[in-house]
Each structure stands twice: as structure tokens, then as C-alpha cells.
Coordinates of C-alpha atoms and ligand atoms in Angstrom, one line a residue:
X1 CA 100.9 134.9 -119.1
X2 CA 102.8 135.6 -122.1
X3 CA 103.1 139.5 -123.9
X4 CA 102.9 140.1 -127.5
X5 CA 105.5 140.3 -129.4
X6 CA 106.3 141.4 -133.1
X7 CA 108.6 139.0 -135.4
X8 CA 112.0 140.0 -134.4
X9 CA 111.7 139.7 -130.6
X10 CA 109.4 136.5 -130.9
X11 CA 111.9 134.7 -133.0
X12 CA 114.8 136.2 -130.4
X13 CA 112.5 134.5 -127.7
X14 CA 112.4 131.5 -129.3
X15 CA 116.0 130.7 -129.8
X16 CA 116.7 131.9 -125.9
X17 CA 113.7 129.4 -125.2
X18 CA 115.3 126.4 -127.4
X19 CA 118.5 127.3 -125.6
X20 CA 117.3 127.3 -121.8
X21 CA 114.0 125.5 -121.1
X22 CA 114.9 122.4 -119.5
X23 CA 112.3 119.0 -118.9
X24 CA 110.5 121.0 -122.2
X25 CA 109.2 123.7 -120.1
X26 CA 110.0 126.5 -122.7
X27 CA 110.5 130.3 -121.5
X28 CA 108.1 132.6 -122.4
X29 CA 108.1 136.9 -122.2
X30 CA 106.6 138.2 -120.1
X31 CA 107.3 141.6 -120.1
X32 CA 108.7 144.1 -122.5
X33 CA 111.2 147.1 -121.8
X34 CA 112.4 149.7 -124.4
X35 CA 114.8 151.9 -123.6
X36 CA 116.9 154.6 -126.5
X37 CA 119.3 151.6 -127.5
X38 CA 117.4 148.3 -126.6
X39 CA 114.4 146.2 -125.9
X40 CA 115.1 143.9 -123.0
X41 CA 112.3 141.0 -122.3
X42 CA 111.8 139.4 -119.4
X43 CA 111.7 135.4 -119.4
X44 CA 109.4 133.1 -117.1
X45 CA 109.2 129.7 -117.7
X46 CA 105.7 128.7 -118.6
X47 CA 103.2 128.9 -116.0
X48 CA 105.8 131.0 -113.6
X49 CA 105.1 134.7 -113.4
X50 CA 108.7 135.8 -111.8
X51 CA 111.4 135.7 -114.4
X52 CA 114.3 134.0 -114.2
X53 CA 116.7 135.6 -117.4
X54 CA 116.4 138.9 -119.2
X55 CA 117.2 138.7 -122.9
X56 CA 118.6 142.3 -124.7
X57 CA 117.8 143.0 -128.0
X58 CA 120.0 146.1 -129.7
X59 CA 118.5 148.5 -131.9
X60 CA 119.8 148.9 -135.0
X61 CA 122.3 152.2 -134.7
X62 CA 120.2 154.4 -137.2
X63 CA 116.8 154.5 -134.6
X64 CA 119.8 155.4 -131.4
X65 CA 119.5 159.6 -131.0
X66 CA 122.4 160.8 -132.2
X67 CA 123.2 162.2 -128.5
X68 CA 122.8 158.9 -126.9
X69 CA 125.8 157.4 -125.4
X70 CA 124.7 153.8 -127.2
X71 CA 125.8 155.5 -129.9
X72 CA 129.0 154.5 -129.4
X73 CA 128.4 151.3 -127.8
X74 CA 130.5 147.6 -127.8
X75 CA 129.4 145.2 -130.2
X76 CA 126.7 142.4 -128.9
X77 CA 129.5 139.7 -128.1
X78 CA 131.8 142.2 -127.0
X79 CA 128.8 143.6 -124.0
X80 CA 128.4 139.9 -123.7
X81 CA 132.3 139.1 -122.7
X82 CA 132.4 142.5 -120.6
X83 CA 129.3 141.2 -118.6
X84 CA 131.6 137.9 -117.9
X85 CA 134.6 139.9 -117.4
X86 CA 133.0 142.2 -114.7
X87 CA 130.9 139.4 -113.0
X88 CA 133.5 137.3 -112.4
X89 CA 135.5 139.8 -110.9
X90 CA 133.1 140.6 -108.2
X91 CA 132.5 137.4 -107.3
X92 CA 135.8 137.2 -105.8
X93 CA 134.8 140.4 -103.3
X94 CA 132.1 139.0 -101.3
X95 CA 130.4 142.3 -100.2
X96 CA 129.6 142.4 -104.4
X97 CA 129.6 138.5 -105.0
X98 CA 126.5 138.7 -106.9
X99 CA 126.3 142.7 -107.8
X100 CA 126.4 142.0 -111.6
X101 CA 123.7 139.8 -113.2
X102 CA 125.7 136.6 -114.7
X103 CA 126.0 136.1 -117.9
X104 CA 124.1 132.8 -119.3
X105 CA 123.5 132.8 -123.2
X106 CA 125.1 134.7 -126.4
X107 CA 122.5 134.1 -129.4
X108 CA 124.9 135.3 -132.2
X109 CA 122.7 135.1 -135.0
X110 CA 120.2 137.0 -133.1
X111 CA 122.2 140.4 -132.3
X112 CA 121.2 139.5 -128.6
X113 CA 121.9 137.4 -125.2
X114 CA 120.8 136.5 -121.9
X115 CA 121.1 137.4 -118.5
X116 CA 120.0 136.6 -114.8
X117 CA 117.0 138.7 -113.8
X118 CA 117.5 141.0 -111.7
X119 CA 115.0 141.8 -108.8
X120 CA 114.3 145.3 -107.6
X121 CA 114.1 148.6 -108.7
X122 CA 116.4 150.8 -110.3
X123 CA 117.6 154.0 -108.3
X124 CA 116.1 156.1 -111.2
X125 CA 112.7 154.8 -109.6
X126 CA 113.3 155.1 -106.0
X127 CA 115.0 158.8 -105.9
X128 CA 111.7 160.7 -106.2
X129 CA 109.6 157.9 -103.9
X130 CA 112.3 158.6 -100.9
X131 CA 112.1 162.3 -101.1
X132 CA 108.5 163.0 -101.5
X133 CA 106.3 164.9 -99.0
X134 CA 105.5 160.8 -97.2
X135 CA 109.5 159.9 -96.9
X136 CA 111.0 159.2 -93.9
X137 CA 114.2 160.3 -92.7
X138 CA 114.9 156.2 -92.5
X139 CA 114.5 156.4 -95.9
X140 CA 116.9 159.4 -96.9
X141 CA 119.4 157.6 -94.6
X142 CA 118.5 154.2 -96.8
X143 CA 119.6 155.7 -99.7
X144 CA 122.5 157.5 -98.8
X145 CA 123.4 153.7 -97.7
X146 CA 122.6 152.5 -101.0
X147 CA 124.4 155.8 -102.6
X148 CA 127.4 155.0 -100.3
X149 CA 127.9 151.5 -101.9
X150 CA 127.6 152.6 -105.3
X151 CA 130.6 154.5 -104.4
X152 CA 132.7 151.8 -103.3
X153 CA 131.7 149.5 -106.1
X154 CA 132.9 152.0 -108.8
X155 CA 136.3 152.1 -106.7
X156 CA 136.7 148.6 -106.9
X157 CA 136.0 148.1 -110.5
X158 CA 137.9 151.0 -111.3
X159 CA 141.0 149.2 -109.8
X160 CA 139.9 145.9 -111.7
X161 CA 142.7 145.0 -114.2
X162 CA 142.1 146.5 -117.3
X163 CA 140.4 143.4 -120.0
X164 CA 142.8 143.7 -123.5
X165 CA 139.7 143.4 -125.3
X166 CA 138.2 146.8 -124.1
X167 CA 138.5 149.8 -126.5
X168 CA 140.1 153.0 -125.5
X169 CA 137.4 155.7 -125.3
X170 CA 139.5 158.6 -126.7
X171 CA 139.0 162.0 -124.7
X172 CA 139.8 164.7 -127.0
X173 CA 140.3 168.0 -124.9
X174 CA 139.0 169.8 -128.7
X175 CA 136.2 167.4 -129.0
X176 CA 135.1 168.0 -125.6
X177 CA 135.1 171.7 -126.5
X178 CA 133.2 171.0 -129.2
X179 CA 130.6 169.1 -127.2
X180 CA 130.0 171.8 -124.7
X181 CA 130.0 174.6 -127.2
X182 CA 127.3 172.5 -129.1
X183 CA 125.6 172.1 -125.9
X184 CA 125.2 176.0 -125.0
X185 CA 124.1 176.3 -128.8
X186 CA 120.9 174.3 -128.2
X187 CA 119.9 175.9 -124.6
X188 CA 117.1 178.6 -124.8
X189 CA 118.8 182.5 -125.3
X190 CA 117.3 183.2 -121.4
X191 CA 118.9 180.1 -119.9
X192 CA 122.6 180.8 -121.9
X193 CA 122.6 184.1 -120.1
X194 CA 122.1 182.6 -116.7
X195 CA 125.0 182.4 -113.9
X196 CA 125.2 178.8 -113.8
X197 CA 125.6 178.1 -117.7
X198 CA 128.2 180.8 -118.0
X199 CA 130.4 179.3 -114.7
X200 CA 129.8 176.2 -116.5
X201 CA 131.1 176.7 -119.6
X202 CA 134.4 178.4 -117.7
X203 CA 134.9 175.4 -116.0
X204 CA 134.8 173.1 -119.4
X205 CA 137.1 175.9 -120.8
X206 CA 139.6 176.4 -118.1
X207 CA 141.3 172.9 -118.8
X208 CA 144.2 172.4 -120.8
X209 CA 146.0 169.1 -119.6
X210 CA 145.5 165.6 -121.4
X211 CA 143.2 163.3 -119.9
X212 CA 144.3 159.6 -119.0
X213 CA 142.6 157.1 -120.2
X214 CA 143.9 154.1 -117.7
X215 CA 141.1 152.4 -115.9
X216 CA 138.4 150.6 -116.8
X217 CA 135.6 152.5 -117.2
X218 CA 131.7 151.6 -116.8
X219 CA 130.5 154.2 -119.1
X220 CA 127.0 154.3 -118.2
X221 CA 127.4 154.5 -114.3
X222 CA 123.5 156.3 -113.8
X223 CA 120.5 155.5 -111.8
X224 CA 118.7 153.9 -114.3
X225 CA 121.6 151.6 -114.7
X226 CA 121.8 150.8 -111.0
X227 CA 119.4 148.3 -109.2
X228 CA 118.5 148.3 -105.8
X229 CA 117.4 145.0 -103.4
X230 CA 117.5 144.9 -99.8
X231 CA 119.4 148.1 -99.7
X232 CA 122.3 146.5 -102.2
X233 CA 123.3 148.1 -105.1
X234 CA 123.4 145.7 -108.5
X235 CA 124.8 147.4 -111.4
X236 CA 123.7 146.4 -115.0
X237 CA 124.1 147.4 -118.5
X238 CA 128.1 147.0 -119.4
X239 CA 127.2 148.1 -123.3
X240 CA 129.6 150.9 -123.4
X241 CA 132.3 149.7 -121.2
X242 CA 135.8 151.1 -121.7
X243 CA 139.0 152.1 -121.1
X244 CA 139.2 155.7 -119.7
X245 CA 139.5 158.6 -117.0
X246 CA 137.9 157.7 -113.1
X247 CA 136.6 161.2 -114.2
X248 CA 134.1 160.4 -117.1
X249 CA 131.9 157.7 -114.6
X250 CA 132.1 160.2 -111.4
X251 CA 131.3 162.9 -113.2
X252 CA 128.1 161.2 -115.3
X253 CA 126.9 159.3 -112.1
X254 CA 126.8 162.9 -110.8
X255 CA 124.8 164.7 -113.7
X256 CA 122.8 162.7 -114.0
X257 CA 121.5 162.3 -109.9
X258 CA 121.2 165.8 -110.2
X259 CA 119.0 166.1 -113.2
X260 CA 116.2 163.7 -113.6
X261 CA 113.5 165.8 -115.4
X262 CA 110.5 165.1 -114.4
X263 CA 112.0 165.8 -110.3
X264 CA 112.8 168.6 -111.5
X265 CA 109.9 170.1 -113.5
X266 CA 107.1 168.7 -110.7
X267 CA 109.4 170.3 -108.2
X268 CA 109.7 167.0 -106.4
X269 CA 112.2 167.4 -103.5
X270 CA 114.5 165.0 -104.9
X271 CA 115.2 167.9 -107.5
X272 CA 116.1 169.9 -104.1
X273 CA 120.0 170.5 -104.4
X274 CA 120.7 169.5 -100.5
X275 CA 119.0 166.6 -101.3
X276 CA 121.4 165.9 -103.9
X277 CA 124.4 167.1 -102.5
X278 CA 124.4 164.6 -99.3
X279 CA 123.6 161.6 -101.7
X280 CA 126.5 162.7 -104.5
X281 CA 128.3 163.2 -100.7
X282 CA 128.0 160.0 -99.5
X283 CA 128.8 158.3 -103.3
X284 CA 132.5 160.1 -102.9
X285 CA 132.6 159.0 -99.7
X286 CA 132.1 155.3 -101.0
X287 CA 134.7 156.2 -104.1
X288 CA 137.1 157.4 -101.9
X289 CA 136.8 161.4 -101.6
X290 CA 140.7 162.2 -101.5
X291 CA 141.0 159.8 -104.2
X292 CA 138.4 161.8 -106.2
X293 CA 139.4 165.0 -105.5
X294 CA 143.2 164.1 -107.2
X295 CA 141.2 163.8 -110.7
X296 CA 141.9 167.0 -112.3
X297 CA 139.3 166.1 -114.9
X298 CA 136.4 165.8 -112.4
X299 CA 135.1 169.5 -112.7
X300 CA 135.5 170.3 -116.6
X301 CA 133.9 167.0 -117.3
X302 CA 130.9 167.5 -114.6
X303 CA 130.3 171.1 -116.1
X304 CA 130.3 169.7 -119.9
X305 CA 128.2 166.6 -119.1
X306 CA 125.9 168.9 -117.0
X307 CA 125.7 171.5 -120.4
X308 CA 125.0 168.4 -122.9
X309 CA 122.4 167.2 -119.9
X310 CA 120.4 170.4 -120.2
X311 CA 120.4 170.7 -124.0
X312 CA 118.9 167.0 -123.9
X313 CA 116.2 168.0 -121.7
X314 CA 115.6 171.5 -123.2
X315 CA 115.4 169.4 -126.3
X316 CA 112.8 167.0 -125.2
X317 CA 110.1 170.1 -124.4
X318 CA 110.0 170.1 -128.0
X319 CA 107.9 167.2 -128.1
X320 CA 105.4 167.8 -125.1
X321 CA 102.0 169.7 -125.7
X322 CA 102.6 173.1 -127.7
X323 CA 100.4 174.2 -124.3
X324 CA 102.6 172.7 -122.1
X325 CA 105.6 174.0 -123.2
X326 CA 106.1 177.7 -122.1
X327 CA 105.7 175.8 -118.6
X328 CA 107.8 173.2 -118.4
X329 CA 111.1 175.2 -120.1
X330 CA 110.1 178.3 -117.5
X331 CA 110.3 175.4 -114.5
X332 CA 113.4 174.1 -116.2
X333 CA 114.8 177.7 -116.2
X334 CA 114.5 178.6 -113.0
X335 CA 115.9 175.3 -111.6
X336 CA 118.9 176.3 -113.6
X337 CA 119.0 179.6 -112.5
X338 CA 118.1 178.8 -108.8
X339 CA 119.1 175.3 -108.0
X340 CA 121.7 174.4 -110.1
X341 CA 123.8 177.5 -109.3
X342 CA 123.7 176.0 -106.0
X343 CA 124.0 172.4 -106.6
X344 CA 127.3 173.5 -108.2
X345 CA 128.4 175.8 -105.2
X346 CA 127.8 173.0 -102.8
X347 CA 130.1 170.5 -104.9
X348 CA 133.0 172.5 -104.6
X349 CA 134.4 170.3 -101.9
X350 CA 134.3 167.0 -104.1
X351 CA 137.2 168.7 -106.7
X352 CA 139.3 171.1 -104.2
X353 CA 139.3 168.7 -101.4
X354 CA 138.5 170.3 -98.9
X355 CA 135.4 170.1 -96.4
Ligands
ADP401 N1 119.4 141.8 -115.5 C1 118.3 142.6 -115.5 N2 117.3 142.4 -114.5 C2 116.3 143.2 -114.5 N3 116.0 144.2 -115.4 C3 116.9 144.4 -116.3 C4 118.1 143.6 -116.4 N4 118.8 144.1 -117.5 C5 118.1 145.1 -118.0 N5 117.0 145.3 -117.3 C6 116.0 146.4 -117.6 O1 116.0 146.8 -118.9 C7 116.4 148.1 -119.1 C8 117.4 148.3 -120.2 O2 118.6 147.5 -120.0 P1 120.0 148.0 -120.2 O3 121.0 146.9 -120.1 O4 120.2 149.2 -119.3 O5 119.9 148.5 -121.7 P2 120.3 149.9 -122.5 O6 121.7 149.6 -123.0 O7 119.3 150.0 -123.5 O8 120.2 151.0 -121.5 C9 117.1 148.5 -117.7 O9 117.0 149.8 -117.4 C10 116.3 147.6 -116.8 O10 115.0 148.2 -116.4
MG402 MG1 120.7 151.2 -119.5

């Protein structure tokens, strides 16, 4: 069965379906996601309810929030040969043959193009399932698996010659500054005061040295960006590829494992910080921990990340319930004061090396 659609994605559907159907079986959608910088739609052919091809759709800049990373994001064509670039470089390592969905249609005129679908679920989704009060310890030890390989695929595409059509994402040591002084701005006057905001905001201070942008950089490397089959990680979304430091993936893949809000303000064990730690753990152990712990970026850019993180969420309360409010920035309060401080205690290891 089809969805609705308004104008813009039906005539986007259309032009996939002209391009792909074969034996005049046209592709329909049949299923709509949105995320902050794109609508992707899922095409069956007609009379097939598994889809074969997703087809991503930008949104125009001005409806992106200005803190979004899509913000700065490649052009349509320019995702579109990344995609190509990445796939076919994993399909020369056969543990990641088919990691990265292949590329199969560019519609120009349409701002968008098409993938392979990709079956599964994204980490994003499992994390809280595997933690909860029903999870097994088979399937902590799943994920730390699953965790484990993410690790090794950012090594390897990390080492993956650098494309000359990439652009450098510049990493200003003021504008990083900037971004963490902006940050602390928008966090509640309780939650500025705390232990954990004020070590973070030392450790984005206490860096003075250039960072190197020289290796080709994911830009996006989160859960939700990260799908999971038979315990094997497939990575999607190349939209803000780029050339830059190991650091700025490492340090956003571990944010952002760390801080998925609603774990954190239903006090789902997934938001626990041991939980955390032994799945950020066994990513650096995939990456290659000595090789991680030479980055002398990792920490500042972990701590400002983590600040812009917190002003995001902080930022979303504003547009729960006026009732709900009070709550949910109080639970987000103490997990900062509580949690976090140890989350960060526990990481140590990953940046000085040692165990
Ligand atoms: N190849 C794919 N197979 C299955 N789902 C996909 C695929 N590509 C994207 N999606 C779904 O669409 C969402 C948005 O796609 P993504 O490329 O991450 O766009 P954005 O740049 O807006 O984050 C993903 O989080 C995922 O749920
Ligand atoms: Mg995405």
C-alpha cells in the first residue's frame, strides 16, 4: 500500500519510479521519514511491501536549525559521489563488502537520489531495548560486538585515501571557543555551576595546538546514522563528509552514545554511565585505542561537543508541556551533575592511554 504524499515528494517519486521500475511495475512509497535536514521515502515496487531503494529529499537550508550539523552539509550530487566513493571502497574489505548502501540513481532536477534499502534498525533504536529492565547479558555482549565493529569500520575509512572532491572542514581553535562559550551561555544558571560543566569547559580551554585536518572524515558518525542486521554494523548518511581530524568523528560518536535524551530523562539504564563506558570501550577498542589515545584533539573536542549536546537538549525542554518542564530539566540536571561527572571520569583512559 502506497502513503500520501504532498506535491514535491510525489513528483520526486515519480521521476525515481520512471527511472527504476522495470517490466512497467512502477515504485511506489511506502513509507515516509523526516528527519532535521531530510525526508527519506522508502520505495516498494507495486504490490511488494519490503522496499527495495530509499529516495532522500533535502530540505531547503532556511527550515535546517541553525545548530544542526546539515547545516553545513555537501551539495546533493556531491553526497551522491561520496556515497559511491565510500561504497566502493568497502567493497574491496570483505568483512564491510556491503556496509554502505550502494548508490543507484542521482535525480538532478529533483534536489534528490536513490539508494539501496537498508534493513534493520538503527543503533539509536536498539540502545535503550538492550539495556532495559528485560535485557540479557547476551544482549549487552551483542552490542558491545556491534559497538566493536563500528570501531574498526571508522579505522578503516579513516585510512581510505582522501577523495580531491571532499572539502576541508576548517577547525578553528577561536571558533571552537566560540562554540563552547555559546554553549555554556544557553545551559540553565544551576547546571553552569555544576562540576562537570566547569571541568568541561577547562578541557575545551586548555588546548592551544592546531588541529589537522588529514583524513577523511564521516561527519555524522552517531547512532542514528548507524544500522544494525544480524549483528553487522551498516553505516549511512555521507551528507556532511569531509576532510578533517580522526578526532571530530570519535569524539561525536561518543557524545552522542552518551546522551540520548529521552535514556536519560526516563532514567533508562542505557543512560547508566557504566553502561556507556564499556560500549564507548569496546568502539576504541575496534578504532584502535593506542591509535586514539595519540589524538591530542580527542578530549577538548569531546568536552565542547558534549557542552553544544547539552545546550541542544536544554533547548528542546522549551518546547514540551509548560507542566512538564520543571521535571524533565531537573532529571536533566541531575544526570549532569551525577552521571556525566562520571561518564567523564571513567573516559579518562581513552585520551591518556592508559588502563
Ligand atoms: N539506505 C537506507 N535504508 C534504510 N533506511 C534509511 C536509509 N537511508 C536513510 N534511511 C532512514 O532515513 C533517515 C534519514 O536518512 P539520513 O541519510 O540519515 O538523512 P539526514 O541527513 O537527514 O540525517 C535515517 O535515519 C534512516 O532511518
Ligand atoms: Mg542521518
Amino acid at each position: 500500500m502506497s502513503v500520501r504524499t504532498n506535491d514535491l515528494v510525489a513528483s520526486s517519486v515519480s521521476a525515481a519510479s520512471a527511472e527504476l521500475a522495470s517490466a512497467g511495475n512502477p515504485f511506489v512509497a511506502v513509507r515516509v521519514r523526516e528527519t532535521s535536514g531530510s525526508k527519506v521515502i522508502y520505495l516498494a515496487s507495486r504490490g511488494n511491501k519490503s522496499p527495495a531503494y530509499v529516495l532522500k529529499l533535502r530540505k531547503p537550508r532556511r527550515l535546517i536549525p541553525a545548530t544542526a550539523r546539515k547545516r553545513e552539509q555537501l551539495s546533493t550530487a556531491a553526497e551522491y559521489d561520496a556515497i559511491g566513493t565510500v561504497a566502493r571502497y568497502f567493497a574491496g574489505i570483505p568483512q564491510f563488502a556491503r556496509s554502505v548502501p550502494r548508490p543507484v540513481r542521482l535525480l538532478k532536477d529533483h534536489d534528490a537520489f536513490v539508494t539501496e534499502f537498508i534493513e534493520g534498525r538503527s543503533l539509536k533504536d536498539i540502545l535503550p531495548l538492550a539495556t532495559g529492565l528485560l535485557s540479557r547479558a547476551s544482549s549487552r555482549s551483542a552490542l558491545r560486538s556491534v559497538c566493536y565493529k563500528c570501531g574498526v569500520w571508522l579505522g578503516l575509512q579513516h585510512q581510505m585515501p582522501i577523495p580531491d572532491s571532499l572539502p576541508s572542514r576548517a577547525f578553528d581553535l577561536e571558533r571552537l571557543r566560540q562554540k563552547s562559550d555559546a554553549a555554556v551561555s544557553l545551559l540553565p544558571e544551576s547546571t553552569r555551576g555544576t562540576t562537570a560543566i566547569r571541568d568541561l569547559r577547562a578541557a575545551a580551554d586548555d588546548y592551544a595546538r592546531p588541529i589537522t585536518d588529514d583524513v577523511t572524515c564521516h561527519g555524522d558518525f552517531q547512532p542514528g546514522n548507524i544500522f544494525v542486521r544480524d549483528g553487522e554494523p551498516f553505516v549511512i548518511d555521507f551528507g556532511t563528509m569531509g576532510i578533517g581530524p580522526a578526532e571530530d568523528d570519535l569524539a561525536f560518536f561518543l557524545v552522542l552514545m552518551a546522551t540520548q535524551k529521552f535514556r536519560i530523562v526516563l532514567g533508562n539504564a542505557a543512560g547508566d554511565p557504566r553502561f556507556t563506558v564499556d560500549l564507548c570501550d569496546a568502539f576504541f577498542d575496534g578504532y584502535g585505542s593506542s591509535r586514539a589515545a595519540q589524538l591530542p584533539a580527542l578530549k577538548p573536542l569531546v568536552a565542547v561537543y558534549m557542552l553544544e549536546r547539552l545546550a541542544a537538549m536544554f533547548d528542546t525542554t522549551s518546547r514540551l508541556p509548560r507542566i512538564a518542564r520543571p521535571v524533565v530539566r531537573a532529571r536533566l540536571n541531575r544526570w549532569v551533575e551525577r552521571d556525566l561527572t562520571a561518564f567523564l571520569r571513567r573516559l579518562e583512559h581513552l585520551w591518556t592511554g592508559r588502563s
